[in-house]
Short mmCIF file of C-alpha atoms in Angstrom, two decimals:
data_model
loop_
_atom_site.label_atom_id
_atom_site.label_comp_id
_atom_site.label_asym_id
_atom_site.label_seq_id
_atom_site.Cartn_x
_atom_site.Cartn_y
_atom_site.Cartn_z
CA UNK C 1 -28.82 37.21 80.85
CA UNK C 2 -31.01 36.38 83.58
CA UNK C 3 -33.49 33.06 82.69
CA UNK C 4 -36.49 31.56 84.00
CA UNK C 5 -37.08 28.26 82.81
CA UNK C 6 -40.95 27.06 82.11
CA UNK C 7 -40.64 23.33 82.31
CA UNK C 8 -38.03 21.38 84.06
CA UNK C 9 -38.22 18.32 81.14
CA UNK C 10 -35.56 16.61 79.18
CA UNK C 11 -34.77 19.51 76.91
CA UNK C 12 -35.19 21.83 79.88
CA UNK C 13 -32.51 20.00 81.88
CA UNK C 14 -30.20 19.99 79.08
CA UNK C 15 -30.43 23.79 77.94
CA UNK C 16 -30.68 25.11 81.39
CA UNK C 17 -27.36 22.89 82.37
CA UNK C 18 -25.56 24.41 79.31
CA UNK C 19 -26.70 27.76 80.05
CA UNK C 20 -25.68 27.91 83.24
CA UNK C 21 -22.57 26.48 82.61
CA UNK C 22 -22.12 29.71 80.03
CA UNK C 23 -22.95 32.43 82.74
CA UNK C 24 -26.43 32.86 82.57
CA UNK C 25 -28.48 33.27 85.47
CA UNK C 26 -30.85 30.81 85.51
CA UNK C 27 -33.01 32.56 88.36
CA UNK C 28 -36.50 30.41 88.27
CA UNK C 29 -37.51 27.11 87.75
CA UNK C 30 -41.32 26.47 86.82
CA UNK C 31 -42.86 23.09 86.38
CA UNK C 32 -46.37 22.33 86.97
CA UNK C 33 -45.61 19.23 88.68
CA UNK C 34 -43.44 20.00 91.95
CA UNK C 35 -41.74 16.93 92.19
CA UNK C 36 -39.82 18.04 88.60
CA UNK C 37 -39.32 21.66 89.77
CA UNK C 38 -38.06 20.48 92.75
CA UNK C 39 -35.71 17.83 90.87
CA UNK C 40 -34.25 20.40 88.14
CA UNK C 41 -34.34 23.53 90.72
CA UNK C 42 -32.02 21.10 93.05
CA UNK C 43 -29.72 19.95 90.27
CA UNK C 44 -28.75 23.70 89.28
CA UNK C 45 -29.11 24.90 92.86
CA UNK C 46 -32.02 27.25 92.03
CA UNK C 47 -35.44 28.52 93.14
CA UNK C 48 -38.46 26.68 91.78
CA UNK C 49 -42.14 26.41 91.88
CA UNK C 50 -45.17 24.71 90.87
CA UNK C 51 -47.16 27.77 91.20
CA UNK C 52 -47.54 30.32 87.77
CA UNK C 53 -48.64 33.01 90.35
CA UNK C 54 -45.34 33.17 91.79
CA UNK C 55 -43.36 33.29 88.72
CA UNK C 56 -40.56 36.13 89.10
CA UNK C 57 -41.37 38.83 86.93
CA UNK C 58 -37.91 40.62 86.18
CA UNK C 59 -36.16 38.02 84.32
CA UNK C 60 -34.23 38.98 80.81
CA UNK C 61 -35.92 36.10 79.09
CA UNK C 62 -38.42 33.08 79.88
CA UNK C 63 -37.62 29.61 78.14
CA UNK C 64 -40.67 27.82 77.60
CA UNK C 65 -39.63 24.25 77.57
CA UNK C 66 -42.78 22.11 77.29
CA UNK C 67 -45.11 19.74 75.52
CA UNK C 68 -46.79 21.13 72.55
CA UNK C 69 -50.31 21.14 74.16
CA UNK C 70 -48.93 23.08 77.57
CA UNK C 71 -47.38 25.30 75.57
CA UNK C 72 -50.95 26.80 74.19
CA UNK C 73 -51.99 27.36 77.97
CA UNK C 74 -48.77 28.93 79.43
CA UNK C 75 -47.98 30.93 76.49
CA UNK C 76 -51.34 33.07 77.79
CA UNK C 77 -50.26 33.72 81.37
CA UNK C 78 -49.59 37.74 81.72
CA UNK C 79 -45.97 37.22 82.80
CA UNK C 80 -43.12 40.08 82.24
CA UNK C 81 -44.95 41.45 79.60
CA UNK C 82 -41.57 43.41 78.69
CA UNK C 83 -39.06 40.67 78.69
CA UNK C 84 -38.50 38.11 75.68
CA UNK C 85 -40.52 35.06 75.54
CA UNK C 86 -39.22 32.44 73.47
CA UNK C 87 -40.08 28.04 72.99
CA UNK C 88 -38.67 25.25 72.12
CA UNK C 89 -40.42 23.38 70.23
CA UNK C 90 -40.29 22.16 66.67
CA UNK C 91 -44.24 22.05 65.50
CA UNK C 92 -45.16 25.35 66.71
CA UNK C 93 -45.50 28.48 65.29
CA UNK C 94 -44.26 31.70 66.82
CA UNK C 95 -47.41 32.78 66.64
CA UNK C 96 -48.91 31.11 69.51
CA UNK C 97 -47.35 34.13 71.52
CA UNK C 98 -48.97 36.26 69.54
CA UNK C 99 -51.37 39.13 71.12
CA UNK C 100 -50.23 37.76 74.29
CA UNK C 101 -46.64 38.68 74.23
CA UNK C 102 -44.37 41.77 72.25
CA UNK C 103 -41.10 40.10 72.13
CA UNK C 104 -40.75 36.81 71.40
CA UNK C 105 -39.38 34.10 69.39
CA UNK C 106 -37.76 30.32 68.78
CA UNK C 107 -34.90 28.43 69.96
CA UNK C 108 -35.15 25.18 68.63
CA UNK C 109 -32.34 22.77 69.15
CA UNK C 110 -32.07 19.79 66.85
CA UNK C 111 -31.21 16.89 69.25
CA UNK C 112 -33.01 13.69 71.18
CA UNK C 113 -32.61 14.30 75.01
CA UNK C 114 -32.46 11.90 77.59
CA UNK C 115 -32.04 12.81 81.96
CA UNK C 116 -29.60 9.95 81.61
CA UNK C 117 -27.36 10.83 79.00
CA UNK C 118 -24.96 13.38 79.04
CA UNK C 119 -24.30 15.68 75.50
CA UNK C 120 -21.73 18.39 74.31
CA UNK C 121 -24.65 21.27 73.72
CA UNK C 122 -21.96 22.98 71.37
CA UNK C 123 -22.33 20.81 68.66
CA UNK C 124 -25.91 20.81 68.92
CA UNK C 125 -27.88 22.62 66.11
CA UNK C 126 -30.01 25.51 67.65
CA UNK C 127 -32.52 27.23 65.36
CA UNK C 128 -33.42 30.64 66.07
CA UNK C 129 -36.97 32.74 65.06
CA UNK C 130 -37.61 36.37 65.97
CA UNK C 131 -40.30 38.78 66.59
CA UNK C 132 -38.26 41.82 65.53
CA UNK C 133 -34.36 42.78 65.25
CA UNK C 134 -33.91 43.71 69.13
CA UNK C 135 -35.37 40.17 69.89
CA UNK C 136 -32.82 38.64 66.93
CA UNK C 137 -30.03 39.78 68.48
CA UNK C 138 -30.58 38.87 71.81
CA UNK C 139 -31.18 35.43 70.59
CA UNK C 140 -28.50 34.97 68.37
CA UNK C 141 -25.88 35.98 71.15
CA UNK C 142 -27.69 33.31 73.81
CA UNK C 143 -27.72 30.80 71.19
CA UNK C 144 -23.88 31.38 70.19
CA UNK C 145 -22.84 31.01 74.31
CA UNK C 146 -24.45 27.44 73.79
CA UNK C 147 -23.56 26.18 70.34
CA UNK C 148 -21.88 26.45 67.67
CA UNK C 149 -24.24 26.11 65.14
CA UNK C 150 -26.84 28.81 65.07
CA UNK C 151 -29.12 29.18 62.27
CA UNK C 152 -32.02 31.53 61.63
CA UNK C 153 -35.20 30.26 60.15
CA UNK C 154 -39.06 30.11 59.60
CA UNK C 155 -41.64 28.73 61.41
CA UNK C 156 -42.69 26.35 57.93
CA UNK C 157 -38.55 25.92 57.82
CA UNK C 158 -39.33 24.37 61.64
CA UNK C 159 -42.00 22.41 60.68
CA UNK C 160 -40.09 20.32 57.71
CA UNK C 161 -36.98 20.01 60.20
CA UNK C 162 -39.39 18.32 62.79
CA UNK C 163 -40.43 15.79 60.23
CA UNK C 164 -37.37 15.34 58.87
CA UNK C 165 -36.01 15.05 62.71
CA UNK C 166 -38.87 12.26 63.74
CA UNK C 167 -37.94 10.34 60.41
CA UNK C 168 -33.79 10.34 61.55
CA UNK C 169 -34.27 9.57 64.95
CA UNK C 170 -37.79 8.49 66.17
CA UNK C 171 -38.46 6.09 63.44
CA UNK C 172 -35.08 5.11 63.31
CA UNK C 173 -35.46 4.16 66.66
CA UNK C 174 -38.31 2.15 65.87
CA UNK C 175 -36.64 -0.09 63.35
CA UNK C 176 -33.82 -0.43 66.38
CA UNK C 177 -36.78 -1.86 68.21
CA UNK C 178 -38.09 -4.07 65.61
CA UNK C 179 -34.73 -5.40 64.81
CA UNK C 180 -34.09 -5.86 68.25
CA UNK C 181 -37.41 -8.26 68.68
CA UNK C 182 -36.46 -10.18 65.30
CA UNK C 183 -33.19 -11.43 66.60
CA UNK C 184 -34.72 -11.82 70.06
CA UNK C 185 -36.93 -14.07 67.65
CA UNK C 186 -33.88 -16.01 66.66
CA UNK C 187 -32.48 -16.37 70.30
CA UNK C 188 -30.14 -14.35 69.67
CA UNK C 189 -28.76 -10.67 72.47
CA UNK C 190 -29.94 -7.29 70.65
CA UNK C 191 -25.92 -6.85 71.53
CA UNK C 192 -24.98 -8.54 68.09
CA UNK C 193 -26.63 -5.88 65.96
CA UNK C 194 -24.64 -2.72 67.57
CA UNK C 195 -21.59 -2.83 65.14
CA UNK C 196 -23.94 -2.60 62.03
CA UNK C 197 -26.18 -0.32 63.68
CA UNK C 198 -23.11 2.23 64.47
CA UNK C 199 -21.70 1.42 61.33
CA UNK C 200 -24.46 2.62 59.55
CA UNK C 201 -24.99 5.52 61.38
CA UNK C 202 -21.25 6.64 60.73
CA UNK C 203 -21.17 5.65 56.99
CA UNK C 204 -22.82 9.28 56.71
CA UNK C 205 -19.78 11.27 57.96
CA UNK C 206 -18.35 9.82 54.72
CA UNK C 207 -21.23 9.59 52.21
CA UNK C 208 -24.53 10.86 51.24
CA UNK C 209 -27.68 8.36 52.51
CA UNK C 210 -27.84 7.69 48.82
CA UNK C 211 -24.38 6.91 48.36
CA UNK C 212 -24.45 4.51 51.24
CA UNK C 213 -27.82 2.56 50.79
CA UNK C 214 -26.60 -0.89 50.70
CA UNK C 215 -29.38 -4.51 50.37
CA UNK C 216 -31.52 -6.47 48.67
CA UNK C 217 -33.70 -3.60 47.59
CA UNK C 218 -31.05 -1.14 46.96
CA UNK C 219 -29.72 -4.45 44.38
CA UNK C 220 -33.73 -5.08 43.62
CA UNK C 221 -32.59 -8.60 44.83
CA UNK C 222 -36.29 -10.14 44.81
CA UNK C 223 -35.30 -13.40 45.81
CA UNK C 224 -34.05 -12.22 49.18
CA UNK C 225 -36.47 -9.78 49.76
CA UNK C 226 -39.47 -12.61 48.55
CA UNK C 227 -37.74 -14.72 51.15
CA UNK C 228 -38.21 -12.02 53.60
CA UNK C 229 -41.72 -11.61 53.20
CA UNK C 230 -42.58 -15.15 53.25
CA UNK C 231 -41.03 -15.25 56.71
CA UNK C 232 -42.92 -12.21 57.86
CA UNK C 233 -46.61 -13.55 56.45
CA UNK C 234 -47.10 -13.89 59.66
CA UNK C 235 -46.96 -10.17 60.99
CA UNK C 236 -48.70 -8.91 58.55
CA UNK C 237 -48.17 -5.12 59.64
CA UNK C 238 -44.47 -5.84 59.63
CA UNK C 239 -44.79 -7.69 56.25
CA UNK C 240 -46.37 -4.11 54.47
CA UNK C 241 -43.90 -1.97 56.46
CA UNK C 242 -41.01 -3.71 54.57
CA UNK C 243 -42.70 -4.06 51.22
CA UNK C 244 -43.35 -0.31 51.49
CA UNK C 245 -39.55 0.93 52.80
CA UNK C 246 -38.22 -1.49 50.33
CA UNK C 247 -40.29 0.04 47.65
CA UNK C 248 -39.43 3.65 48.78
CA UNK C 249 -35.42 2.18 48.15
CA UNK C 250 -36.31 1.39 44.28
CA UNK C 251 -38.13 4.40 43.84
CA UNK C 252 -35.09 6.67 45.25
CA UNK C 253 -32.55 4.87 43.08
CA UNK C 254 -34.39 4.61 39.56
CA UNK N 1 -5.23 -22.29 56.10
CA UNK N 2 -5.06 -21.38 52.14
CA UNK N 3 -8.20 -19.89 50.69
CA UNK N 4 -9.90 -19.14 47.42
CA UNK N 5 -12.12 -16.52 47.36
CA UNK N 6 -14.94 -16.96 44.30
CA UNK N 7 -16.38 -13.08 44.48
CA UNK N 8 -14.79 -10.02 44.88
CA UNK N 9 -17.18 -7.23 46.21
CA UNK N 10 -17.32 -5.08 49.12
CA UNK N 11 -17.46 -8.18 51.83
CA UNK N 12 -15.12 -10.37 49.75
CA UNK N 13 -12.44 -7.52 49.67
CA UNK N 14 -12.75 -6.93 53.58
CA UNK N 15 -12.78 -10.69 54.86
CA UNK N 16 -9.93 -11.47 52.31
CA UNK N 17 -8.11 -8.57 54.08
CA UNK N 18 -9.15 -9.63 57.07
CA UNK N 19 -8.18 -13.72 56.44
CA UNK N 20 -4.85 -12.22 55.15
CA UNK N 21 -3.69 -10.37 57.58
CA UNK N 22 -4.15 -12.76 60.49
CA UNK N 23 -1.81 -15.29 58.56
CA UNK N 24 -4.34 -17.11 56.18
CA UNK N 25 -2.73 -17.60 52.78
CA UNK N 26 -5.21 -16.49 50.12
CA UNK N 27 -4.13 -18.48 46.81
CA UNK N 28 -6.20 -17.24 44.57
CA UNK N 29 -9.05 -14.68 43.70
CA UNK N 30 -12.08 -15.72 41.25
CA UNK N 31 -14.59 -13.09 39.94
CA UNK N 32 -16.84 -13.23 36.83
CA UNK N 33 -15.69 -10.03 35.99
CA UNK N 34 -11.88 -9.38 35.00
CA UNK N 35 -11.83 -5.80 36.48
CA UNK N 36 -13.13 -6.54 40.13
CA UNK N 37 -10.74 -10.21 40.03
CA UNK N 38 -7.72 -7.81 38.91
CA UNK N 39 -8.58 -4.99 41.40
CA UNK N 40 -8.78 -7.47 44.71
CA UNK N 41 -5.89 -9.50 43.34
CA UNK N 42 -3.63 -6.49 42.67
CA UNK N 43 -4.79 -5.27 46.21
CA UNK N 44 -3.79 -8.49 48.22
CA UNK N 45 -1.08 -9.51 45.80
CA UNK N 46 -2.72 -12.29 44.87
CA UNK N 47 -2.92 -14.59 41.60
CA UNK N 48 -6.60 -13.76 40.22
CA UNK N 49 -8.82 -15.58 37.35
CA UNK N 50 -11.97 -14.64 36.08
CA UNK N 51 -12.09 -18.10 34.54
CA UNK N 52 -14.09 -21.06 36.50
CA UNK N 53 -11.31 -23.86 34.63
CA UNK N 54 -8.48 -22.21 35.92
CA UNK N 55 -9.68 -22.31 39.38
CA UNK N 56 -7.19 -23.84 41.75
CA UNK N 57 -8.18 -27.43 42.63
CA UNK N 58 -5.89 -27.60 46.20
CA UNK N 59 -7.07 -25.20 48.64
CA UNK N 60 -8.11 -26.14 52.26
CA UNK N 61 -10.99 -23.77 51.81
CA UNK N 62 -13.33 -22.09 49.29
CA UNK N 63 -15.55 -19.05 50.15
CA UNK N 64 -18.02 -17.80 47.96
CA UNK N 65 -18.71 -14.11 48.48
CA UNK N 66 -20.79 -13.63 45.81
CA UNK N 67 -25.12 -12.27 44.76
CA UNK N 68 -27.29 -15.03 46.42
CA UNK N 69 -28.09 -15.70 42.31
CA UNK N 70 -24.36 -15.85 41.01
CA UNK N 71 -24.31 -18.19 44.33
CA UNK N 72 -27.09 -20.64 43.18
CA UNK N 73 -24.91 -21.51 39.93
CA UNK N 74 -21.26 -21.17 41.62
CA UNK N 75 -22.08 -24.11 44.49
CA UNK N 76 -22.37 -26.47 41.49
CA UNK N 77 -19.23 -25.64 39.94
CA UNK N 78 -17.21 -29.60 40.43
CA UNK N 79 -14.20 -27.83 42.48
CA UNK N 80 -12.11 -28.95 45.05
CA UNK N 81 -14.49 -32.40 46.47
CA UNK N 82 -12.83 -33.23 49.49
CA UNK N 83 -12.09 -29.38 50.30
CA UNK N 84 -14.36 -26.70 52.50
CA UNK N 85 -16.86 -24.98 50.66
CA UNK N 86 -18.57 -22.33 52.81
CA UNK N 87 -20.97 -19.04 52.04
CA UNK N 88 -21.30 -15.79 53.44
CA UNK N 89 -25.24 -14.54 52.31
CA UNK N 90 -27.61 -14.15 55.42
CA UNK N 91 -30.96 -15.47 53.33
CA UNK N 92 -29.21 -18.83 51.41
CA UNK N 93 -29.81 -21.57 53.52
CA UNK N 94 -26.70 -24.07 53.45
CA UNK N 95 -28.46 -26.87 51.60
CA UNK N 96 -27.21 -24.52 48.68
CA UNK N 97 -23.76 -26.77 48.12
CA UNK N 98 -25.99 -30.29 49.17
CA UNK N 99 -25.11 -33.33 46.98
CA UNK N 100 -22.55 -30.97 44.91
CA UNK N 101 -20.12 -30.55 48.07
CA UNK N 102 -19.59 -32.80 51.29
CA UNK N 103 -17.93 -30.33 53.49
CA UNK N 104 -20.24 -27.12 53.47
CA UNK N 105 -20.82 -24.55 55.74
CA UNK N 106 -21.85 -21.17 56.21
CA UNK N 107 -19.44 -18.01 57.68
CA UNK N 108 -22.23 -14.43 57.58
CA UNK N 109 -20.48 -11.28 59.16
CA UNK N 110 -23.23 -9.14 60.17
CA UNK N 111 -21.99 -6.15 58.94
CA UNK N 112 -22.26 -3.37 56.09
CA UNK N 113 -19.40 -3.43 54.10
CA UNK N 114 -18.78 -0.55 51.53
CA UNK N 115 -15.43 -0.44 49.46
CA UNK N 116 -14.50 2.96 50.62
CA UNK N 117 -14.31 2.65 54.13
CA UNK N 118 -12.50 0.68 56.64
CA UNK N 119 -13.61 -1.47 59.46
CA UNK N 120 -11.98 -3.05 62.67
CA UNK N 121 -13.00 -7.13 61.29
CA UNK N 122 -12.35 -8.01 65.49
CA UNK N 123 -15.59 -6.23 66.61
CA UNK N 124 -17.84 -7.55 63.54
CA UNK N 125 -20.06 -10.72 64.98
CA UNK N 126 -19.59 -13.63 62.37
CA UNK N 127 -22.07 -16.69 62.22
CA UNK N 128 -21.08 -20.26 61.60
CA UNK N 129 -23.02 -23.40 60.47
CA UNK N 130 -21.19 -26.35 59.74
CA UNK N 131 -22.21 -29.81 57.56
CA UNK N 132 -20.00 -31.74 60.32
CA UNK N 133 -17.88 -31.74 63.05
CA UNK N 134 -14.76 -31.34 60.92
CA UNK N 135 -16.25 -28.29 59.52
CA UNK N 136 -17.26 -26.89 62.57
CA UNK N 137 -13.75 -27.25 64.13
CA UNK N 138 -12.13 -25.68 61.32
CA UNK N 139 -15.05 -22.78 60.99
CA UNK N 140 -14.62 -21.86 64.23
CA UNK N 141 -10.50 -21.52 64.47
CA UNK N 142 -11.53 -19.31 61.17
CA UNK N 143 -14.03 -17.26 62.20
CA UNK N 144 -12.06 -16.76 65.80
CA UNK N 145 -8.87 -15.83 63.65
CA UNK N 146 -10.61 -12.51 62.07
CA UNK N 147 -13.21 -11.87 64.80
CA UNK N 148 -13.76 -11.91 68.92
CA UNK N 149 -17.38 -12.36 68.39
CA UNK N 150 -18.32 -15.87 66.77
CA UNK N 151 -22.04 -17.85 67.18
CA UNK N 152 -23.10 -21.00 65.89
CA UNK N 153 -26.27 -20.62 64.33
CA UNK N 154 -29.13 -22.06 61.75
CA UNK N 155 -29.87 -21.51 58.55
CA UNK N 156 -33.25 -20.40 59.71
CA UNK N 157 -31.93 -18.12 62.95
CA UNK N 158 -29.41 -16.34 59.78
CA UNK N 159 -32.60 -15.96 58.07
CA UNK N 160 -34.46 -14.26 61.08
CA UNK N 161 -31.08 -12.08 61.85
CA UNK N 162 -30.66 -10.85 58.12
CA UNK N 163 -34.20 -9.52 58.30
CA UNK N 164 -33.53 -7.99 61.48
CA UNK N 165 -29.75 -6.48 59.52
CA UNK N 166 -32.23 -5.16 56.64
CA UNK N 167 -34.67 -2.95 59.24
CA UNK N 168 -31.77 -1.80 61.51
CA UNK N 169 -29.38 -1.03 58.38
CA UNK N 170 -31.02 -0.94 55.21
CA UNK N 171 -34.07 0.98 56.13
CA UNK N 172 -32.50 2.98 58.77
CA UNK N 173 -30.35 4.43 56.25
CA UNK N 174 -33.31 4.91 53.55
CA UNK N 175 -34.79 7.26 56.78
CA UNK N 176 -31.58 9.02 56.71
CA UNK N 177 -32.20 9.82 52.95
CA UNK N 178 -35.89 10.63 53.53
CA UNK N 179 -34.75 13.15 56.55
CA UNK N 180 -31.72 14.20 54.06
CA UNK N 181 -35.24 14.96 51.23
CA UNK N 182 -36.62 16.67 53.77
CA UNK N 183 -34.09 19.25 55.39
CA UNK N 184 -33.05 19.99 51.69
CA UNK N 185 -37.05 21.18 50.89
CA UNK N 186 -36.12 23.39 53.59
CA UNK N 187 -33.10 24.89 52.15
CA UNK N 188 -30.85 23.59 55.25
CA UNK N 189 -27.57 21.50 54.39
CA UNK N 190 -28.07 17.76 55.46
CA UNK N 191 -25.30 18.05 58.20
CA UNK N 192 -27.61 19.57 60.47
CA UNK N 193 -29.41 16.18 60.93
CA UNK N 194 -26.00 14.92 61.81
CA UNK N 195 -25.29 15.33 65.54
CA UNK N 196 -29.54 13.85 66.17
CA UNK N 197 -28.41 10.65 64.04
CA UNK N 198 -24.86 9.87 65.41
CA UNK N 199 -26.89 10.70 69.51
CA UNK N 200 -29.90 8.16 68.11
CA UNK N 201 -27.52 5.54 67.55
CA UNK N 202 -25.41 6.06 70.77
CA UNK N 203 -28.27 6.14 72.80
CA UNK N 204 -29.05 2.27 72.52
CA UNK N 205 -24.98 1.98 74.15
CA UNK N 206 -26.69 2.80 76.89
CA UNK N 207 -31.04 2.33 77.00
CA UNK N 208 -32.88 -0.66 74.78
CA UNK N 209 -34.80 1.05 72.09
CA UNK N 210 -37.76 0.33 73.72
CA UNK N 211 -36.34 2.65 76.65
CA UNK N 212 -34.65 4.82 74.27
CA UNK N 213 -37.88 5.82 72.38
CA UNK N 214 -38.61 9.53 72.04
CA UNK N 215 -41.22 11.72 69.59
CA UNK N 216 -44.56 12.89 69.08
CA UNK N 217 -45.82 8.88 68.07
CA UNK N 218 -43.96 7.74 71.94
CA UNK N 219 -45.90 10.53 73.74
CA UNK N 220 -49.09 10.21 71.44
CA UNK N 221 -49.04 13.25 70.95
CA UNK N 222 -51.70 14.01 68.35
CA UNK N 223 -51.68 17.77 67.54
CA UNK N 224 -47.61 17.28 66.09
CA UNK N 225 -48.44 14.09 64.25
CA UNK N 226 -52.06 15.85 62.61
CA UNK N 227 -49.55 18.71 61.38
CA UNK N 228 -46.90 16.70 60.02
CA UNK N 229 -49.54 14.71 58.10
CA UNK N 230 -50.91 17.84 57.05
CA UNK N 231 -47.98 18.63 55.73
CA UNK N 232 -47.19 14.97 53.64
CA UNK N 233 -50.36 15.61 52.06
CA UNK N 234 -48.55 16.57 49.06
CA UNK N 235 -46.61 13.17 48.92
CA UNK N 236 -48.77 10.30 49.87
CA UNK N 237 -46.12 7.04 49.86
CA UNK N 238 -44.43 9.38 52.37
CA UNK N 239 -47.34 9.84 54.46
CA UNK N 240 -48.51 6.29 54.68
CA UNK N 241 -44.96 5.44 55.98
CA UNK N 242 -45.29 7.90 58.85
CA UNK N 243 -48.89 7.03 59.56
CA UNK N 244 -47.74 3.37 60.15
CA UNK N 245 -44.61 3.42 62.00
CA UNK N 246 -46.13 5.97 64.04
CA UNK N 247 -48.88 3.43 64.68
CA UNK N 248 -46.17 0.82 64.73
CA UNK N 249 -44.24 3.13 67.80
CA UNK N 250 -48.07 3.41 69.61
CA UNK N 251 -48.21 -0.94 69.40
CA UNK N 252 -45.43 -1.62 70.44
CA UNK N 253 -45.79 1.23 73.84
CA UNK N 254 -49.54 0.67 74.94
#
């Protein structure tokens, strides 16, 4: 299929590397800033522009790789009103094509992306969303050239995956952070937590998040976890964030 | 060195492993309970008592893997004077064996240790304090037998470090259950959230968390976070949690 890409981001980078590397023809690169068109557009050794008036208007399909909030405005331009528009992203609905564009749809892949780090897009969940059966299809078979796990769902499915997404990985990522500034606390290099924090992660090829909760609250051990909180009187927003996880442990294993 | 072990959990089964198979001799194995002494015992080949008299009196060194409460009464237990008497809890400070024992100390692998799964004991960062000199040369030839990462620490540092183990651990894997809720009300297996979890984890190989930070809370990005809260209405607990470690993610990036 022949792509243009709107938005040259992290998830753009990623998708447009991996469909390239399939045999798509990525044949556009749009970003509203030219210094990222220019930087993605290089990388893949492909025309770009910062200019939506001289977006190429015979493409197969346009990949609309963007923040939430750009997405609203560039979902409106009159582009290739023939040719499948699909997004990215996990919060909004297929609708925001709607009136604006006949086919169009979802693809949602279920990963964090960084410029810096490479990935294997195959293993990469990618969740599809259609505007009609032609539109399915088309989708399903780009999807399958990239990964190997393709699912269909709804826009409310989307939504509850996003949550569930920013609970596994950006507030996980937080608690990273605020463990990494408690031991910092104690003198100690952020280094010494890796094999517990990789340990935990992989516990879960094994068992269920239930199976493996492990601690003082998962034992109700109050005089650790009073012990805890006396330390943290002092941070009182860190204090009620661990009273509350800790009482979100009990309740899940009542 | 010979060793008694008074406990027999999930850490007490992999350090005893661990001891044994770098040439410690583990005499004997104590646990309150006759199944879990009989289960590690049978499992190292080891003599095993559930009975605090029958507790062998000539051992170079005692370590009591045990609940920071069965710990409290254990340390008084007259045993072994002139022998090493050490702990392995992060939050029990080791004035726990003053004025019952003269040569205490403290040996905390920071680590999550579950029955059912194995672990390389070399890559898991163990913390020492000592009550002398003696102790600390001894602790230290220990530690270094079973592990290529050993610290000397204080009580209060262990303190600061176990809180740190509960956020990146603990509550990192009570997200994980809360994102496994989550993708189930959406009629999608957990595995899904799989390949985001393992990447969140590797990412900090590579980036601090601080760098590694991604989501609607990093980019304040208040349409996405108003939806998703829309959408916790129905569970409130669950909503507070994201409100603050969104707000948590905004502090700690302004």
């Amino acid at each position: 299929m022949t792509v243009v890409f709107i938005g040259a981001g992290n998830l753009a980078t990623h998708l447009a590397s991996a469909l390239q590397e399939s045999g798509h023809q990525i044949i556009q690169i749009f970003s509203r800033t030219y210094e990222s068109a220019s930087r993605l557009g290089s990388k893949l050794n492909v025309p770009f522009t910062n200019n939506t008036s001289e977006l190429l208007q015979d493409a197969d399909i346009y990949i609309y790789a963007v923040s939430d909030s750009a997405l609203a405005d560039l979902a409106e331009l009159s582009v290739a009103p023939e040719a499948i528009h699909i997004h990215t992203a996990g919060s909004v609905s297929m609708d925001v094509f709607s009136g604006k564009k006949t086919n169009c749809g979802v693809f949602y892949p279920l990963q964090t992306f960084s410029k810096l780090k490479d990935l294997h897009f195959k293993e990469i969940p990618v969740f599809i969303e259609s505007s009609s059966e032609m539109v399915r299809d088309q989708l399903i078979r780009l999807a399958r050239s990239v990964s190997d796990k393709v699912y269909e769902i709804t826009s409310s499915q989307r939504l509850n995956l996003h949550i569930a997404a920013v609970f596994a990985c950006n507030f996980v990522n937080c608690f990273y952070h605020i463990a990494s500034d408690l031991v910092e606390k104690a003198d100690l290099p952020f280094d010494v937590l890796k094999p517990l924090i990789f340990e935990t992660a992989d516990k879960i090829r094994l068992l269920s998040p239930g199976e493996a909760q492990t601690g003082p609250a998962r034992r109700m051990d109050m005089d650790v976890i009073d012990k805890h909180l006396n330390l943290l009187d002092q941070d009182p927003e860190l204090r009620r964030l661990y009273q509350e996880v800790s009482q979100m442990i009990f309740n899940k294993h009542v």
